[in-house]
Amino acid sequence: MYAVDFDYYRAGSLADAQKLLGDHPGAKLLAGGHSLIPLMKLRLAAPPAVVDIGRVAELRGVTLSGAAVRIGALTTHTELAASADLGRAAPALAETAAQLGDPTVRNRGTIGGNIAHADPASDLPTVLVALDARINVVGPSGHRTIDAAKFFTGLMTTSLEENEIVTSIDVPVAQPGRGSAYVKFSHPASRYAVIGAAAAITLSGGTCSSVSVAIGGLVAHARRLPSVERALTDQAPSESVVAKAAAAVAADLGRDVSGDIFASAEYRTAVAPVYVKRALLAAAARASAR
Amino acid sequence: MTVAVEPARVFGSGIRRREDPRLLTGTARYTDDIVLPGLAHAAILRSPHAHALIMRIDTSRARTAPGVLGVFTAADTDGILTPIPCCWLLPGSKLKTTPYHPLAKDAVQYVGDPVAVVVAESPYQAQDALELIDVEYEPLPAVVDPQKAAQQGAPALHAEAPDNVAFHWTVTGGDVDAAFKCADVIVRERIVQQRLIPNAMETRGAVAQFVPATGELTLWNTTQNPHIVRFVMSLVTGIPEDRLRVIAPEVGGGFGSKIAQIPGDFITVFCSMKLGRPVKWTETRTENYQSTTHGRDHVQEVELAATRDGRVTGLRCTVWAGMGGYLSTAAPGIPTILHGLMLSGPYTIPAVKEDVYGVYTNTTPVEAYRGAGRPEATFMLERMMDRLADEIGLDPVDVRRRNIIPPFQNGHDVITGLKYDSGNYEGALAKVLEHVSYDALRAEQKAARDKGRYIGIGVSLYVEICGLGPSQVAGAVGFQGGLWESAIVRFHPSGKVNVFIGASPHGQGEETTFAQIVADELGVAVTDVKVVHGDTDATPMGWGTYGSRTTAVGGAALAIATRKIKDKAKLLASHLLEAAVEDIDYSSGRFFVRGVPDRHKTIQDIALMANVAWNMPEGMEAGLEATSFYDPPNFTYPFGAHVAVVEVDPETGHVTLKRYVAVDDCGPQINPVIVEGQVHGGVVQGIGQALWEEAVYDDTGQLLTGSLADYAIPRADMLPDIEVLSTVTPSPHHPLGVKGIGEAGTIASTCTVYNAVIDALEPFKVQSVRMPLTPERVWRAIREGAERGAGAPPLDTLGAP
């Protein structure tokens, strides 16, 4: 539990952080430290320098602006869970943050750090993908915005370019008739998702006018499930209809599912529809209650 | 008007644990908190191979790394450290010990076997230098499964045991072969008691301070038994026992993993001897998983013979018990004496036979883990009881009742040769069944099943052997030590009391309960008693805290010491009150002349007078102090009955534990809140084995569950409220009647939960699922059952697409 020697820099501002990253090749950004520091202590990561952005105030907080909620990258999971604006705008996201990890992790871990680390079994990426969130980043060539579904590109990899920093995440505000939910099969040791399914449904006149559903945990990165979405769109979300739609997850996953000593790929593939179904039913129930 | 109120008796009251404020506020001082001037830091290089020859070790680069004070290998310890002795030399078992070097010499036997040590000014520098040591290995084939390791052609670990069998022990009683020949019914099962990692919150570690000028060693060590550490450390290092002081500061849990004498402790002492500086070594969690002893690891083949009406006539089993790469301190005694002798449990079984093979495997050495042998015995028996019930179509409770030993107060001879002290198994069973409304529960289960919900009920009985034990028995079964305990009770002039005990509690709460014993016996306030333990220079000899023996043995020593004090105080009181000793009565800390309560001396008065010694009777020594060495005449045998209710999600295989009820009988309870806490912790650790925990090695001997992110220990939100009840059956031979409660919960709960899950799967005709009962294993068992048909609910009714 003793990291290799490294240099430590604290950034006072976003601009400062960009400069420090430019000045120190190979440096890693440190936010809440709940992904990077364990890797360093196990000597699985040994960056020559870390740039601590933990106190950059401009990257923190949840603000409601029109059709979206903007979440600063340094907002902790505890802050997400406690945000009344987020609770109204995207309840699935606030609830997911509330049950992520344990209190220490939630108090220190940040949404920006979480998504930049892109652990395949993390919860937030799945929810952000299902909610059509957009990731705002800044880098040497300026600002850009990336759809969550395009942000996660592989096992612990994202579409962030060299020295790009996540600054905020925009989540659309749920309109009346829309409900969302996240249902998770937690690993009993790590509490990471063995399978995580997030769904958002808009109901109009008793049928699903829009369905978005994402899955994570069992594939290299969170991804949408277009076959399931198609199968449920314009349908009334009865239990049997939803179950049938959820079965289409097999087509979306193909042979991409990975397994481990706790849960094999075969098993995960077989029970994935159960979690997708449960997420869809929960989202539909909420949609009809709004 | 005043009303005389009899003061509540402190023995039996649930006062708060005095240990907790320092533990809960972070001010407790553990081994790793010890900081000494000039402290250096050790880091141990461990084998990445499960089995390999060491061809060459080059430490030259590490020796010149920044801050490095020394780098040592087996070549350096040769002639200074002896191999680590195994301390349970099981007689009549063809026991084959092998040299267990603190630093591996020619070969490594498991991933984590220590190969070299670096001492540096800082732990970072020590870790950096470790990476500069070059070791050339020649990998050998490895074997990790104890049953496979005992088969012909398996890779052999040690020349001394070419078949890998470290010992073969048997227990027999009655004519078991005849019982099976005449049986109406025989049920068989192969059970895997998977390997577990004890997971004490504090990992192991040591701080060694050897002073070359005096030849004295002080060792701060996170241990359950500092006096055994002193004894064995003296044997291995040659430092005389009188110059060796072992201090167990705050110890953050043990669960058996701090009994064994492990290489790291000897290596740390060696480094301090070599460098003349204090040296600290603290395990990382990864090291802890790889190198501190594991538990369980049995493969059991069990068969039970019975009559058609459910009377058990014979139990026959073969157990392959994994020992790991070397025989750890007490390892041979655990799957044998603490396991095989408990084979018949709370039942009358006329014939038993067990063969136990202790087998070397290329894995971390195995030792005691909470329950140590008894959970593995209880599981076999309780599993087979359910199998028998299923086979002959009886309720599991009825089968148990047909075989249960009737209540007894003073001794019951058991087929394996033991003599249980006292028991009322039917009483515990009746209490737990009444508490859960068993018949109503079965009706609810049926109603739920009709709606496609799978509820399961598990009922288990257990009796365990603890309070280890008569030293004569210890000697007879090859334990290389005594099993008595000692206590000194000392009154200070001001009437305050210090108690010095040889036992070494490490979280169980005896600082509180032992003060309650003293307060109850001597009539002092419980707050006026302080219990001192864990320092071999301050306390009398003791054999340690394990096997639920601290209260059962140490508590008895303490009770007897207090009674010696009372006897002396009474003599002094008679002298001071100028009355005949026959006329002195005692009540609640006061000695008074019979019939004249005003003519009295309090125990505090007596303590002062004994300490100033102005007016002592002829021939009486000054001071008010007593020492007692207590060697119990028999073990104690706590028992109980537990019920678990689970629900299985047929779509995913998830098991939800809905209810857990424990009725335990540990005799009179000194502090019922502490008893409840011990039951909670014990039950939870047993549930962990049933549902979540397993140390998984791959075929090459790599530990796949190498961290807390992979190895699942139970957490509060995975559990229901545990309902704790008790019955009270005193031990006839203990001065306070108490038995011991540290391990009870663990012994009963694994099989109780397991049986509940199998019961939930009854519609699918599932008889066995490998533990832990992960969702995938349960899901597969359901699928296989549904596919087999035979009345099982078809797949498409299970909800999953």
PDB file of N, CA and C in Angstrom, chain B residues 639-694:
ATOM      1  N   PHE B 639     -24.601 -25.091  23.505  1.00  0.00           N
ATOM      2  CA  PHE B 639     -25.459 -25.670  22.454  1.00  0.00           C
ATOM      3  C   PHE B 639     -26.546 -24.680  22.087  1.00  0.00           C
ATOM      4  N   GLY B 640     -27.322 -25.052  21.107  1.00  0.00           N
ATOM      5  CA  GLY B 640     -28.418 -24.170  20.736  1.00  0.00           C
ATOM      6  C   GLY B 640     -29.195 -24.702  19.553  1.00  0.00           C
ATOM      7  N   ALA B 641     -30.179 -23.932  19.165  1.00  0.00           N
ATOM      8  CA  ALA B 641     -31.014 -24.258  18.011  1.00  0.00           C
ATOM      9  C   ALA B 641     -31.271 -22.973  17.245  1.00  0.00           C
ATOM     10  N   HIS B 642     -31.048 -23.021  15.949  1.00  0.00           N
ATOM     11  CA  HIS B 642     -31.203 -21.818  15.117  1.00  0.00           C
ATOM     12  C   HIS B 642     -32.209 -22.080  13.989  1.00  0.00           C
ATOM     13  N   VAL B 643     -32.864 -21.000  13.581  1.00  0.00           N
ATOM     14  CA  VAL B 643     -33.782 -21.075  12.442  1.00  0.00           C
ATOM     15  C   VAL B 643     -33.487 -19.919  11.489  1.00  0.00           C
ATOM     16  N   ALA B 644     -33.447 -20.253  10.207  1.00  0.00           N
ATOM     17  CA  ALA B 644     -33.295 -19.218   9.180  1.00  0.00           C
ATOM     18  C   ALA B 644     -34.455 -19.316   8.205  1.00  0.00           C
ATOM     19  N   VAL B 645     -34.889 -18.163   7.734  1.00  0.00           N
ATOM     20  CA  VAL B 645     -35.907 -18.115   6.686  1.00  0.00           C
ATOM     21  C   VAL B 645     -35.320 -17.331   5.516  1.00  0.00           C
ATOM     22  N   VAL B 646     -35.362 -17.929   4.352  1.00  0.00           N
ATOM     23  CA  VAL B 646     -34.802 -17.269   3.173  1.00  0.00           C
ATOM     24  C   VAL B 646     -35.850 -17.225   2.068  1.00  0.00           C
ATOM     25  N   GLU B 647     -35.610 -16.342   1.111  1.00  0.00           N
ATOM     26  CA  GLU B 647     -36.408 -16.378  -0.111  1.00  0.00           C
ATOM     27  C   GLU B 647     -35.455 -16.376  -1.300  1.00  0.00           C
ATOM     28  N   VAL B 648     -35.735 -17.238  -2.245  1.00  0.00           N
ATOM     29  CA  VAL B 648     -34.903 -17.327  -3.439  1.00  0.00           C
ATOM     30  C   VAL B 648     -35.665 -16.709  -4.605  1.00  0.00           C
ATOM     31  N   ASP B 649     -34.977 -15.842  -5.329  1.00  0.00           N
ATOM     32  CA  ASP B 649     -35.554 -15.234  -6.526  1.00  0.00           C
ATOM     33  C   ASP B 649     -35.324 -16.204  -7.683  1.00  0.00           C
ATOM     34  N   PRO B 650     -36.376 -16.834  -8.169  1.00  0.00           N
ATOM     35  CA  PRO B 650     -36.166 -17.878  -9.175  1.00  0.00           C
ATOM     36  C   PRO B 650     -35.656 -17.342 -10.502  1.00  0.00           C
ATOM     37  N   GLU B 651     -35.853 -16.044 -10.736  1.00  0.00           N
ATOM     38  CA  GLU B 651     -35.388 -15.479 -12.004  1.00  0.00           C
ATOM     39  C   GLU B 651     -33.887 -15.278 -12.030  1.00  0.00           C
ATOM     40  N   THR B 652     -33.305 -14.961 -10.877  1.00  0.00           N
ATOM     41  CA  THR B 652     -31.879 -14.596 -10.854  1.00  0.00           C
ATOM     42  C   THR B 652     -31.044 -15.492  -9.949  1.00  0.00           C
ATOM     43  N   GLY B 653     -31.681 -16.246  -9.069  1.00  0.00           N
ATOM     44  CA  GLY B 653     -30.932 -17.086  -8.135  1.00  0.00           C
ATOM     45  C   GLY B 653     -30.514 -16.375  -6.862  1.00  0.00           C
ATOM     46  N   HIS B 654     -30.882 -15.110  -6.717  1.00  0.00           N
ATOM     47  CA  HIS B 654     -30.517 -14.388  -5.507  1.00  0.00           C
ATOM     48  C   HIS B 654     -31.213 -14.960  -4.276  1.00  0.00           C
ATOM     49  N   VAL B 655     -30.443 -15.066  -3.193  1.00  0.00           N
ATOM     50  CA  VAL B 655     -30.998 -15.504  -1.925  1.00  0.00           C
ATOM     51  C   VAL B 655     -31.132 -14.281  -1.017  1.00  0.00           C
ATOM     52  N   THR B 656     -32.314 -14.087  -0.469  1.00  0.00           N
ATOM     53  CA  THR B 656     -32.500 -13.032   0.527  1.00  0.00           C
ATOM     54  C   THR B 656     -32.753 -13.701   1.873  1.00  0.00           C
ATOM     55  N   LEU B 657     -31.939 -13.335   2.829  1.00  0.00           N
ATOM     56  CA  LEU B 657     -32.137 -13.866   4.175  1.00  0.00           C
ATOM     57  C   LEU B 657     -33.191 -12.978   4.828  1.00  0.00           C
ATOM     58  N   LYS B 658     -34.353 -13.583   5.107  1.00  0.00           N
ATOM     59  CA  LYS B 658     -35.456 -12.761   5.607  1.00  0.00           C
ATOM     60  C   LYS B 658     -35.504 -12.730   7.120  1.00  0.00           C
ATOM     61  N   ARG B 659     -35.034 -13.818   7.733  1.00  0.00           N
ATOM     62  CA  ARG B 659     -35.154 -13.879   9.176  1.00  0.00           C
ATOM     63  C   ARG B 659     -34.086 -14.810   9.717  1.00  0.00           C
ATOM     64  N   TYR B 660     -33.519 -14.459  10.857  1.00  0.00           N
ATOM     65  CA  TYR B 660     -32.574 -15.372  11.498  1.00  0.00           C
ATOM     66  C   TYR B 660     -32.824 -15.343  13.001  1.00  0.00           C
ATOM     67  N   VAL B 661     -33.098 -16.510  13.565  1.00  0.00           N
ATOM     68  CA  VAL B 661     -33.367 -16.602  14.999  1.00  0.00           C
ATOM     69  C   VAL B 661     -32.385 -17.579  15.626  1.00  0.00           C
ATOM     70  N   ALA B 662     -31.711 -17.126  16.664  1.00  0.00           N
ATOM     71  CA  ALA B 662     -30.729 -17.959  17.347  1.00  0.00           C
ATOM     72  C   ALA B 662     -31.145 -18.153  18.799  1.00  0.00           C
ATOM     73  N   VAL B 663     -31.223 -19.406  19.210  1.00  0.00           N
ATOM     74  CA  VAL B 663     -31.356 -19.700  20.642  1.00  0.00           C
ATOM     75  C   VAL B 663     -30.066 -20.382  21.056  1.00  0.00           C
ATOM     76  N   ASP B 664     -29.313 -19.736  21.926  1.00  0.00           N
ATOM     77  CA  ASP B 664     -28.035 -20.298  22.352  1.00  0.00           C
ATOM     78  C   ASP B 664     -28.037 -20.464  23.857  1.00  0.00           C
ATOM     79  N   ASP B 665     -27.346 -21.491  24.306  1.00  0.00           N
ATOM     80  CA  ASP B 665     -27.232 -21.755  25.736  1.00  0.00           C
ATOM     81  C   ASP B 665     -25.757 -21.827  26.087  1.00  0.00           C
ATOM     82  N   CYS B 666     -25.278 -20.757  26.708  1.00  0.00           N
ATOM     83  CA  CYS B 666     -23.877 -20.732  27.137  1.00  0.00           C
ATOM     84  C   CYS B 666     -23.813 -20.739  28.657  1.00  0.00           C
ATOM     85  N   GLY B 667     -24.876 -21.235  29.297  1.00  0.00           N
ATOM     86  CA  GLY B 667     -24.927 -21.192  30.754  1.00  0.00           C
ATOM     87  C   GLY B 667     -25.319 -19.800  31.206  1.00  0.00           C
ATOM     88  N   PRO B 668     -25.081 -19.483  32.486  1.00  0.00           N
ATOM     89  CA  PRO B 668     -25.429 -18.147  32.987  1.00  0.00           C
ATOM     90  C   PRO B 668     -24.635 -17.082  32.218  1.00  0.00           C
ATOM     91  N   GLN B 669     -25.297 -15.970  31.910  1.00  0.00           N
ATOM     92  CA  GLN B 669     -24.640 -14.922  31.130  1.00  0.00           C
ATOM     93  C   GLN B 669     -24.137 -13.804  32.047  1.00  0.00           C
ATOM     94  N   ILE B 670     -22.870 -13.502  31.939  1.00  0.00           N
ATOM     95  CA  ILE B 670     -22.293 -12.446  32.769  1.00  0.00           C
ATOM     96  C   ILE B 670     -22.796 -11.095  32.297  1.00  0.00           C
ATOM     97  N   ASN B 671     -22.855 -10.957  30.956  1.00  0.00           N
ATOM     98  CA  ASN B 671     -23.331  -9.705  30.369  1.00  0.00           C
ATOM     99  C   ASN B 671     -24.129 -10.037  29.100  1.00  0.00           C
ATOM    100  N   PRO B 672     -25.449 -10.020  29.201  1.00  0.00           N
ATOM    101  CA  PRO B 672     -26.268 -10.485  28.068  1.00  0.00           C
ATOM    102  C   PRO B 672     -26.103  -9.647  26.804  1.00  0.00           C
ATOM    103  N   VAL B 673     -25.716  -8.382  26.965  1.00  0.00           N
ATOM    104  CA  VAL B 673     -25.529  -7.556  25.763  1.00  0.00           C
ATOM    105  C   VAL B 673     -24.283  -8.021  25.003  1.00  0.00           C
ATOM    106  N   ILE B 674     -23.253  -8.356  25.769  1.00  0.00           N
ATOM    107  CA  ILE B 674     -22.031  -8.859  25.128  1.00  0.00           C
ATOM    108  C   ILE B 674     -22.292 -10.233  24.511  1.00  0.00           C
ATOM    109  N   VAL B 675     -23.066 -11.053  25.192  1.00  0.00           N
ATOM    110  CA  VAL B 675     -23.428 -12.356  24.618  1.00  0.00           C
ATOM    111  C   VAL B 675     -24.147 -12.140  23.283  1.00  0.00           C
ATOM    112  N   GLU B 676     -25.079 -11.209  23.297  1.00  0.00           N
ATOM    113  CA  GLU B 676     -25.833 -10.947  22.071  1.00  0.00           C
ATOM    114  C   GLU B 676     -24.904 -10.491  20.947  1.00  0.00           C
ATOM    115  N   GLY B 677     -23.952  -9.639  21.307  1.00  0.00           N
ATOM    116  CA  GLY B 677     -22.992  -9.166  20.305  1.00  0.00           C
ATOM    117  C   GLY B 677     -22.154 -10.300  19.747  1.00  0.00           C
ATOM    118  N   GLN B 678     -21.729 -11.201  20.626  1.00  0.00           N
ATOM    119  CA  GLN B 678     -20.948 -12.341  20.162  1.00  0.00           C
ATOM    120  C   GLN B 678     -21.785 -13.228  19.238  1.00  0.00           C
ATOM    121  N   VAL B 679     -23.046 -13.411  19.586  1.00  0.00           N
ATOM    122  CA  VAL B 679     -23.914 -14.233  18.734  1.00  0.00           C
ATOM    123  C   VAL B 679     -24.097 -13.550  17.373  1.00  0.00           C
ATOM    124  N   HIS B 680     -24.351 -12.256  17.403  1.00  0.00           N
ATOM    125  CA  HIS B 680     -24.505 -11.515  16.132  1.00  0.00           C
ATOM    126  C   HIS B 680     -23.298 -11.738  15.230  1.00  0.00           C
ATOM    127  N   GLY B 681     -22.122 -11.451  15.773  1.00  0.00           N
ATOM    128  CA  GLY B 681     -20.905 -11.558  14.962  1.00  0.00           C
ATOM    129  C   GLY B 681     -20.681 -12.975  14.482  1.00  0.00           C
ATOM    130  N   GLY B 682     -20.901 -13.916  15.368  1.00  0.00           N
ATOM    131  CA  GLY B 682     -20.688 -15.311  15.000  1.00  0.00           C
ATOM    132  C   GLY B 682     -21.657 -15.768  13.925  1.00  0.00           C
ATOM    133  N   VAL B 683     -22.894 -15.449  14.113  1.00  0.00           N
ATOM    134  CA  VAL B 683     -23.922 -15.836  13.135  1.00  0.00           C
ATOM    135  C   VAL B 683     -23.579 -15.256  11.762  1.00  0.00           C
ATOM    136  N   VAL B 684     -23.178 -13.998  11.776  1.00  0.00           N
ATOM    137  CA  VAL B 684     -22.895 -13.326  10.509  1.00  0.00           C
ATOM    138  C   VAL B 684     -21.702 -13.986   9.802  1.00  0.00           C
ATOM    139  N   GLN B 685     -20.684 -14.354  10.557  1.00  0.00           N
ATOM    140  CA  GLN B 685     -19.545 -15.003   9.897  1.00  0.00           C
ATOM    141  C   GLN B 685     -19.936 -16.359   9.312  1.00  0.00           C
ATOM    142  N   GLY B 686     -20.830 -17.057  10.004  1.00  0.00           N
ATOM    143  CA  GLY B 686     -21.291 -18.335   9.454  1.00  0.00           C
ATOM    144  C   GLY B 686     -22.151 -18.144   8.216  1.00  0.00           C
ATOM    145  N   ILE B 687     -22.979 -17.112   8.229  1.00  0.00           N
ATOM    146  CA  ILE B 687     -23.801 -16.799   7.057  1.00  0.00           C
ATOM    147  C   ILE B 687     -22.884 -16.465   5.877  1.00  0.00           C
ATOM    148  N   GLY B 688     -21.802 -15.771   6.190  1.00  0.00           N
ATOM    149  CA  GLY B 688     -20.824 -15.429   5.147  1.00  0.00           C
ATOM    150  C   GLY B 688     -20.352 -16.672   4.409  1.00  0.00           C
ATOM    151  N   GLN B 689     -20.093 -17.735   5.160  1.00  0.00           N
ATOM    152  CA  GLN B 689     -19.648 -18.961   4.487  1.00  0.00           C
ATOM    153  C   GLN B 689     -20.761 -19.535   3.610  1.00  0.00           C
ATOM    154  N   ALA B 690     -21.978 -19.503   4.110  1.00  0.00           N
ATOM    155  CA  ALA B 690     -23.078 -20.095   3.341  1.00  0.00           C
ATOM    156  C   ALA B 690     -23.323 -19.326   2.041  1.00  0.00           C
ATOM    157  N   LEU B 691     -23.281 -18.014   2.112  1.00  0.00           N
ATOM    158  CA  LEU B 691     -23.778 -17.228   0.971  1.00  0.00           C
ATOM    159  C   LEU B 691     -22.709 -16.495   0.148  1.00  0.00           C
ATOM    160  N   TRP B 692     -21.604 -16.101   0.774  1.00  0.00           N
ATOM    161  CA  TRP B 692     -20.740 -15.175   0.028  1.00  0.00           C
ATOM    162  C   TRP B 692     -19.251 -15.495  -0.026  1.00  0.00           C
ATOM    163  N   GLU B 693     -18.718 -16.055   1.031  1.00  0.00           N
ATOM    164  CA  GLU B 693     -17.258 -16.086   1.135  1.00  0.00           C
ATOM    165  C   GLU B 693     -16.617 -17.324   0.501  1.00  0.00           C
ATOM    166  N   GLU B 694     -15.532 -17.116  -0.187  1.00  0.00           N
ATOM    167  CA  GLU B 694     -14.666 -18.221  -0.599  1.00  0.00           C
ATOM    168  C   GLU B 694     -13.334 -17.679  -1.084  1.00  0.00           C
TER     169      GLU B 694
END
